[in-house]
Amino acid sequence: MSFEDDPTGTYVGSFPKGFGYGPEETEIEGATNPGEEKPRILLMGLRRSGKSSIQKVVFHKVSPNETLFLESTNKIVKDDISNSSFVQFQIWDIPGQIDFFDAAFDSEDIFGGCGALIFVIDAQDDYMEALSRLQMVVTRAHKINENIKFEVFIHKVDGLSDDNKIETQRDILQRATDELADAGMDNIRLSFHLTSIYDHSIFEAFSKVVQKLIPQLAILENLLDIVISNSKIEKAFLFDVVSKIYIATDSSPVDMQCYELCCDMIDVVIDMSCIYGARDDGAFDNESAAFIKLNSSTVLFLREVNRHLALLCILREDGCENRGIIEYNFKCFRSAIQEVFVARNKQANKSTGHPQMDHLVNGQIDGTLDSGISSQSNGMLGAAGGHSFLNGSVRRADDDDDDD
């Protein structure tokens, strides 16, 4: 069943409504709610560039093939994404034919509350007009709001060969940079992403956009570094389960294949829970967990952090011998995440049961939590004292488990 076939509004994409995001608000015409404080992501580009398809696939679990039947957007569509304390923003799908230089539209209102602007370019079409429009939009938006993050999705690259993808990206990057320099706006930084709704590239690109809107990103990355360095884990992601956007990962480089494996695991866990679970309002709850062993001696490990966030780890088979340590470290990580929520709301400090994580999330870095800037001293992962603290705590917890 798709969201279009459900007259009762019970489902969002293939998920029960209680599990997914709220319903869309489609009657927004050029104005925003004056009391809205959530960061806003604008989806812009020429007509038929794929903006609405991206939104439906990423946030409403619509099959890519179903997007072929979407009608062209003729008004500003507002989508409210409120899935966790870290993933809260609005997405505005802007029709390609709208002229923001027209007096009928309040550009100050539209760009003023914008956190990120995603400009979608159809890589399979002539993109000269799109580049000209990109330069106009970026110049206008930057004059209104200098804090906007500008992202360029070079979209529909599934129809291009690998060599053509690289060449197209290089050409678009060069032309866009030159046009901004000619306009005297060479201080603006554009980020470029090759995307397609038919693979995981669109989810990875959106992950990088959303991460730039999370002030606590540096703290989350440090917490994940602590977990993997003391649990024999090779890679860890903190996922928003519904959208399959990872809101944080550790400091090691992201391998696309590892990310795809984690996305597939989320699908498997949700599908199994929907079929065999007892809950009707959502497949993912505070007891969700899974271990999947691959034929390459690699193990995928999933544990819930809260109703909408999950920790996914990739480790070798021999690393599972210390499963008690992994479980204990995960409990410390989950407590630390909760304390980040507490610090975000400026509430009282509490202990996570883990001295090094306490140092990250409590009063020593209150200013860091607000600014999103982590000092090197606060994130000292290589310090022998930090590792001794963690290993000592873990061994005591492991001993307690053995005693039980």
C-alpha positions as a printed NumPy array, in Angstrom:
array([[  0.   ,   0.   ,   0.   ],
       [  1.243,   3.473,  -0.782],
       [  0.294,   6.719,   0.927],
       [ -1.762,   7.648,  -2.118],
       [ -3.979,   4.555,  -1.754],
       [ -4.871,   5.153,   1.89 ],
       [ -7.998,   7.312,   2.236],
       [ -7.925,   7.135,   6.045],
       [ -4.455,   8.637,   6.37 ],
       [ -3.351,   5.705,   8.53 ],
       [ -0.172,   5.055,   6.567],
       [  2.792,   7.167,   5.515],
       [  4.482,   5.386,   2.634],
       [  4.656,   1.728,   3.63 ],
       [  4.768,   2.509,   7.372],
       [  1.963,   2.907,   9.942],
       [  1.389,   6.599,  10.585],
       [  2.42 ,   6.278,  14.23 ],
       [  5.856,   5.181,  13.078],
       [  6.481,   7.799,  10.419],
       [  6.398,  11.534,  10.114],
       [  3.268,  13.59 ,  10.328],
       [  1.007,  14.44 ,   7.412],
       [  2.083,  17.019,   4.902],
       [  0.83 ,  20.558,   4.931],
       [  0.359,  21.438,   1.293],
       [ -1.464,  24.749,   1.405],
       [  1.469,  26.993,   2.186],
       [  1.787,  29.778,  -0.333],
       [  4.876,  31.94 ,   0.029],
       [  4.664,  32.499,   3.761],
       [  5.854,  30.842,   6.936],
       [  4.458,  30.542,  10.419],
       [  5.865,  33.476,  12.408],
       [  6.303,  31.248,  15.474],
       [  8.197,  28.489,  13.626],
       [ 11.688,  27.958,  15.033],
       [ 12.735,  24.768,  13.263],
       [ 15.492,  25.081,  10.661],
       [ 14.191,  25.033,   7.131],
       [ 15.561,  23.147,   4.126],
       [ 14.558,  24.509,   0.734],
       [ 14.392,  22.158,  -2.259],
       [ 14.872,  24.243,  -5.387],
       [ 15.635,  23.679,  -9.047],
       [ 14.054,  23.778, -12.484],
       [ 10.791,  21.974, -13.272],
       [ 11.017,  18.176, -13.558],
       [ 14.459,  18.101, -11.974],
       [ 13.296,  15.561,  -9.364],
       [ 12.716,  17.668,  -6.244],
       [  9.368,  16.154,  -5.218],
       [ 10.62 ,  12.638,  -5.955],
       [ 13.545,  13.143,  -3.588],
       [ 11.243,  14.29 ,  -0.805],
       [  8.828,  11.377,  -1.268],
       [ 11.516,   8.7  ,  -1.457],
       [ 13.589,   9.907,   1.501],
       [ 10.898,  10.984,   3.954],
       [  7.762,   9.105,   2.916],
       [  9.212,   5.77 ,   1.786],
       [  7.624,   5.98 ,  -1.637],
       [  9.066,   3.504,  -4.124],
       [ 11.248,   5.235,  -6.739],
       [  9.113,   3.705,  -9.48 ],
       [  5.976,   5.284,  -7.992],
       [  7.476,   8.758,  -8.344],
       [  7.075,   8.471, -12.105],
       [  3.382,   9.228, -11.577],
       [  3.826,  12.308,  -9.378],
       [  2.263,  15.447, -10.749],
       [  4.368,  18.533, -11.236],
       [  4.418,  20.775,  -8.148],
       [  2.616,  24.085,  -8.741],
       [  2.765,  25.595,  -5.256],
       [  5.128,  25.67 ,  -2.285],
       [  4.748,  22.401,  -0.357],
       [  5.726,  22.413,   3.289],
       [  6.696,  19.139,   4.993],
       [  7.274,  19.115,   8.742],
       [  9.912,  16.587,   9.844],
       [  9.777,  16.049,  13.613],
       [ 11.115,  12.61 ,  14.314],
       [ 13.548,  13.038,  17.21 ],
       [ 15.314,  15.665,  19.259],
       [ 18.098,  15.758,  16.655],
       [ 16.01 ,  15.5  ,  13.478],
       [ 13.587,  18.424,  13.529],
       [ 13.25 ,  20.649,  10.507],
       [ 10.971,  21.658,   7.678],
       [ 11.368,  20.873,   3.998],
       [  9.893,  23.309,   1.51 ],
       [  9.502,  21.989,  -2.023],
       [  9.711,  25.077,  -4.232],
       [  8.152,  24.828,  -7.724],
       [ 10.649,  25.487, -10.496],
       [  8.444,  28.078, -12.169],
       [  8.252,  30.392,  -9.139],
       [ 10.118,  33.674,  -9.558],
       [ 11.329,  34.908,  -6.189],
       [ 12.184,  38.254,  -7.698],
       [  8.472,  38.812,  -8.243],
       [  6.965,  41.293,  -5.777],
       [  4.237,  38.761,  -4.928],
       [  6.739,  36.652,  -2.948],
       [  8.495,  37.741,   0.209],
       [ 12.075,  36.562,  -0.322],
       [ 13.069,  37.869,   3.095],
       [ 10.514,  35.59 ,   4.708],
       [ 11.423,  32.552,   2.612],
       [ 15.216,  32.738,   2.833],
       [ 15.44 ,  34.393,   6.244],
       [ 14.631,  31.248,   8.245],
       [ 16.46 ,  28.874,   5.91 ],
       [ 19.144,  26.597,   7.304],
       [ 20.096,  24.856,   4.06 ],
       [ 19.235,  25.336,   0.402],
       [ 19.376,  22.282,  -1.854],
       [ 19.47 ,  23.079,  -5.56 ],
       [ 18.673,  20.054,  -7.724],
       [ 20.196,  19.819, -11.209],
       [ 19.082,  17.165, -13.697],
       [ 22.35 ,  15.624, -14.886],
       [ 20.623,  13.989, -17.858],
       [ 19.374,  17.312, -19.231],
       [ 21.04 ,  20.472, -20.516],
       [ 22.053,  22.165, -17.252],
       [ 23.1  ,  25.576, -18.546],
       [ 19.765,  27.163, -17.597],
       [ 19.908,  25.416, -14.223],
       [ 23.366,  26.845, -13.524],
       [ 22.173,  30.329, -14.397],
       [ 19.208,  29.92 , -12.04 ],
       [ 21.528,  28.526,  -9.347],
       [ 23.707,  31.627,  -9.499],
       [ 20.678,  33.921,  -9.202],
       [ 19.167,  32.001,  -6.295],
       [ 22.418,  31.67 ,  -4.351],
       [ 23.268,  35.345,  -4.792],
       [ 19.828,  36.484,  -3.653],
       [ 19.604,  34.049,  -0.733],
       [ 23.112,  34.856,   0.541],
       [ 22.365,  38.581,   0.631],
       [ 19.319,  37.873,   2.8  ],
       [ 20.805,  35.163,   5.017],
       [ 24.588,  34.645,   5.118],
       [ 24.254,  31.518,   7.294],
       [ 22.531,  29.368,   4.653],
       [ 24.341,  26.158,   3.716],
       [ 24.245,  25.731,  -0.069],
       [ 24.071,  22.167,  -1.399],
       [ 23.919,  21.142,  -5.062],
       [ 22.434,  17.738,  -5.886],
       [ 23.604,  16.585,  -9.315],
       [ 20.605,  14.331,  -9.714],
       [ 19.496,  11.405, -11.891],
       [ 23.058,  10.165, -12.33 ],
       [ 21.815,   6.556, -12.456],
       [ 21.594,   6.977, -16.242],
       [ 25.265,   8.001, -16.572],
       [ 28.412,   5.92 , -16.72 ],
       [ 30.997,   6.336, -13.966],
       [ 33.234,   8.399, -16.219],
       [ 30.34 ,  10.639, -17.25 ],
       [ 29.36 ,  11.146, -13.621],
       [ 32.824,  12.415, -12.74 ],
       [ 33.038,  14.588, -15.834],
       [ 29.56 ,  16.058, -15.267],
       [ 30.33 ,  16.853, -11.647],
       [ 33.623,  18.489, -12.59 ],
       [ 31.964,  20.574, -15.312],
       [ 29.081,  21.722, -13.105],
       [ 31.416,  22.541, -10.218],
       [ 33.705,  24.592, -12.448],
       [ 30.914,  26.494, -14.182],
       [ 29.026,  27.207, -10.926],
       [ 32.197,  28.428,  -9.22 ],
       [ 33.105,  30.646, -12.161],
       [ 29.643,  32.211, -12.326],
       [ 29.703,  33.045,  -8.611],
       [ 33.203,  34.508,  -8.967],
       [ 32.064,  36.672, -11.883],
       [ 29.21 ,  37.942,  -9.704],
       [ 31.645,  38.83 ,  -6.928],
       [ 30.333,  36.063,  -4.641],
       [ 33.388,  33.814,  -4.601],
       [ 33.223,  33.707,  -0.794],
       [ 30.186,  31.423,  -0.996],
       [ 30.921,  27.72 ,  -0.594],
       [ 28.874,  25.21 ,  -2.567],
       [ 28.828,  21.491,  -1.722],
       [ 28.182,  19.069,  -4.584],
       [ 26.632,  15.58 ,  -4.364],
       [ 25.96 ,  12.948,  -7.039],
       [ 22.492,  11.554,  -6.306],
       [ 19.849,   9.151,  -7.551],
       [ 16.606,   7.928,  -5.98 ],
       [ 17.348,   4.431,  -7.297],
       [ 20.239,   3.817,  -4.904],
       [ 21.414,   4.97 ,  -1.475],
       [ 23.259,   8.038,  -2.77 ],
       [ 20.276,  10.313,  -2.122],
       [ 20.093,   9.172,   1.513],
       [ 23.803,   9.726,   2.06 ],
       [ 23.621,  13.19 ,   0.487],
       [ 20.667,  14.168,   2.663],
       [ 22.51 ,  12.802,   5.692],
       [ 25.353,  15.253,   5.093],
       [ 22.893,  18.128,   4.695],
       [ 20.99 ,  17.32 ,   7.897],
       [ 24.226,  16.911,   9.877],
       [ 25.107,  20.538,   9.147],
       [ 21.902,  21.576,  10.925],
       [ 22.707,  19.648,  14.132],
       [ 24.65 ,  21.836,  16.599],
       [ 25.588,  18.79 ,  18.691],
       [ 27.209,  16.919,  15.774],
       [ 30.764,  17.137,  17.162],
       [ 29.59 ,  15.728,  20.497],
       [ 27.807,  12.817,  18.836],
       [ 30.884,  12.003,  16.756],
       [ 33.076,  12.006,  19.857],
       [ 30.693,   9.671,  21.66 ],
       [ 30.731,   7.259,  18.724],
       [ 34.541,   7.394,  18.642],
       [ 34.604,   6.386,  22.306],
       [ 32.263,   3.464,  21.665],
       [ 34.132,   1.968,  18.697],
       [ 37.601,   2.435,  20.179],
       [ 36.697,   0.378,  23.237],
       [ 34.374,  -2.245,  21.767],
       [ 36.367,  -3.649,  18.813],
       [ 33.876,  -2.047,  16.437],
       [ 35.064,  -0.991,  12.991],
       [ 32.326,   1.493,  12.067],
       [ 29.306,   2.991,  13.823],
       [ 26.359,   5.065,  12.601],
       [ 23.597,   6.833,  14.488],
       [ 20.557,   6.463,  12.225],
       [ 17.191,   8.125,  11.982],
       [ 15.276,   4.922,  11.348],
       [ 12.358,   6.222,   9.301],
       [ 14.351,   8.169,   6.72 ],
       [ 17.565,   6.064,   6.911],
       [ 19.513,   9.294,   7.295],
       [ 22.557,   8.901,   9.523],
       [ 22.787,  11.934,  11.75 ],
       [ 26.288,  11.109,  12.983],
       [ 29.103,   8.636,  12.484],
       [ 32.569,   8.141,  13.928],
       [ 35.629,   9.947,  12.6  ],
       [ 36.713,   7.185,  10.19 ],
       [ 35.774,   7.647,   6.512],
       [ 32.346,   6.495,   5.382],
       [ 32.391,   3.601,   2.94 ],
       [ 29.321,   3.577,   0.699],
       [ 29.027,  -0.207,   0.869],
       [ 28.983,  -0.156,   4.685],
       [ 26.289,   2.509,   4.637],
       [ 24.192,   0.457,   2.21 ],
       [ 24.53 ,  -2.619,   4.43 ],
       [ 23.269,  -0.637,   7.417],
       [ 20.312,   0.704,   5.416],
       [ 19.424,  -2.817,   4.298],
       [ 19.604,  -4.032,   7.891],
       [ 17.155,  -1.346,   8.991],
       [ 14.759,  -2.509,   6.266],
       [ 15.092,  -6.14 ,   7.373],
       [ 14.495,  -5.344,  11.059],
       [ 11.477,  -3.157,  10.292],
       [  9.973,  -5.683,   7.887],
       [ 10.379,  -8.531,  10.371],
       [  8.938,  -6.434,  13.189],
       [  5.956,  -5.36 ,  11.07 ],
       [  5.196,  -8.979,  10.153],
       [  5.802, -10.703,  13.483],
       [  5.703,  -7.865,  16.026],
       [  2.837,  -7.235,  18.413],
       [  2.696,  -3.464,  17.918],
       [  0.322,  -1.852,  15.453],
       [  1.523,   1.757,  15.746],
       [  5.133,   1.176,  14.793],
       [  7.708,  -1.527,  14.327],
       [ 10.547,   0.094,  16.218],
       [ 10.472,   0.395,  20.004],
       [ 12.78 ,   0.442,  22.997],
       [ 13.385,  -3.309,  22.804],
       [ 14.46 ,  -3.442,  19.163],
       [ 17.798,  -5.164,  18.613],
       [ 19.392,  -7.393,  15.985],
       [ 22.585,  -9.222,  15.103],
       [ 23.169, -10.251,  11.487],
       [ 26.185, -12.362,  10.555],
       [ 27.356, -12.056,   6.948],
       [ 29.271, -14.683,   4.99 ],
       [ 32.314, -12.378,   5.006],
       [ 32.798, -12.88 ,   8.784],
       [ 31.344,  -9.423,   9.299],
       [ 28.62 ,  -8.816,  11.866],
       [ 25.997,  -6.056,  11.795],
       [ 24.701,  -4.959,  15.181],
       [ 21.607,  -2.79 ,  15.719],
       [ 20.296,  -1.401,  18.982],
       [ 17.634,   1.209,  19.555],
       [ 18.627,   4.485,  21.197],
       [ 15.086,   5.808,  21.368],
       [ 11.922,   5.257,  19.378],
       [ 13.326,   6.855,  16.231],
       [ 17.12 ,   6.564,  16.57 ],
       [ 19.245,   3.44 ,  16.278],
       [ 22.935,   2.674,  16.693],
       [ 24.254,   0.471,  13.891],
       [ 27.719,  -1.015,  14.171],
       [ 29.911,  -3.049,  11.858],
       [ 32.407,  -5.396,  13.502],
       [ 34.34 ,  -8.553,  12.866],
       [ 33.069, -11.91 ,  14.078],
       [ 35.768, -12.223,  16.729],
       [ 34.613,  -8.909,  18.188],
       [ 31.33 , -10.532,  19.198],
       [ 33.144, -12.619,  21.8  ],
       [ 32.965,  -9.582,  24.079],
       [ 29.26 ,  -9.014,  23.576],
       [ 28.817,  -8.095,  27.232],
       [ 31.276,  -5.23 ,  26.802],
       [ 29.46 ,  -4.067,  23.678],
       [ 26.108,  -4.14 ,  25.475],
       [ 27.463,  -2.237,  28.449],
       [ 29.152,   0.372,  26.259],
       [ 25.918,   0.772,  24.33 ],
       [ 24.   ,   1.437,  27.556],
       [ 26.563,   4.105,  28.443],
       [ 26.209,   5.585,  24.957],
       [ 22.426,   5.652,  25.202],
       [ 22.631,   7.377,  28.581],
       [ 25.061,   9.905,  27.121],
       [ 22.686,  10.634,  24.241],
       [ 19.922,  11.296,  26.737],
       [ 22.231,  13.651,  28.598],
       [ 22.878,  15.545,  25.376],
       [ 19.114,  16.087,  25.249],
       [ 19.271,  17.292,  28.856],
       [ 22.142,  19.666,  28.141],
       [ 20.331,  20.906,  25.057],
       [ 17.376,  21.843,  27.206],
       [ 19.688,  23.32 ,  29.869],
       [ 18.507,  20.954,  32.562],
       [ 20.511,  19.53 ,  35.448],
       [ 23.5  ,  17.289,  34.768],
       [ 23.207,  13.568,  35.414],
       [ 25.677,  10.704,  35.332],
       [ 25.717,   8.361,  32.337],
       [ 27.717,   5.777,  34.279],
       [ 30.704,   6.484,  32.049],
       [ 33.278,   9.104,  33.197],
       [ 34.586,   9.991,  29.731],
       [ 31.079,  10.4  ,  28.289],
       [ 30.042,  12.417,  31.351],
       [ 32.868,  14.806,  30.521],
       [ 31.523,  15.273,  27.013],
       [ 27.866,  15.847,  27.774],
       [ 27.915,  17.667,  31.108],
       [ 28.888,  21.121,  32.303],
       [ 32.484,  21.089,  31.073],
       [ 31.248,  21.704,  27.495],
       [ 27.907,  23.448,  27.888],
       [ 29.143,  26.158,  25.557],
       [ 30.276,  23.533,  23.071],
       [ 26.837,  21.928,  22.984],
       [ 25.271,  25.22 ,  22.05 ],
       [ 27.826,  26.206,  19.421],
       [ 28.49 ,  22.783,  17.884],
       [ 32.256,  23.317,  18.263],
       [ 34.171,  20.649,  20.134],
       [ 37.493,  21.531,  21.696],
       [ 40.365,  19.116,  21.272],
       [ 40.84 ,  18.782,  25.008],
       [ 37.216,  17.817,  25.621],
       [ 37.292,  15.223,  22.855],
       [ 40.615,  13.631,  23.855],
       [ 40.027,  10.065,  22.725],
       [ 43.653,   9.005,  22.596],
       [ 44.39 ,   9.848,  26.222],
       [ 45.492,   6.832,  28.208],
       [ 43.482,   8.02 ,  31.165],
       [ 40.282,   8.058,  29.11 ],
       [ 40.793,   4.517,  27.898],
       [ 41.68 ,   3.319,  31.374],
       [ 38.469,   4.841,  32.684],
       [ 36.36 ,   3.137,  30.047],
       [ 38.054,  -0.248,  30.192],
       [ 37.86 ,  -0.273,  33.96 ],
       [ 34.164,   0.541,  33.901],
       [ 33.465,  -2.059,  31.264],
       [ 35.35 ,  -4.821,  33.011],
       [ 33.467,  -4.184,  36.237],
       [ 30.184,  -4.28 ,  34.347],
       [ 31.277,  -7.477,  32.587],
       [ 32.202,  -9.01 ,  35.905],
       [ 28.785,  -8.088,  37.25 ],
       [ 27.169,  -9.753,  34.25 ],
       [ 29.201, -12.884,  34.856],
       [ 28.194, -12.898,  38.496],
       [ 24.552, -12.656,  37.446]])
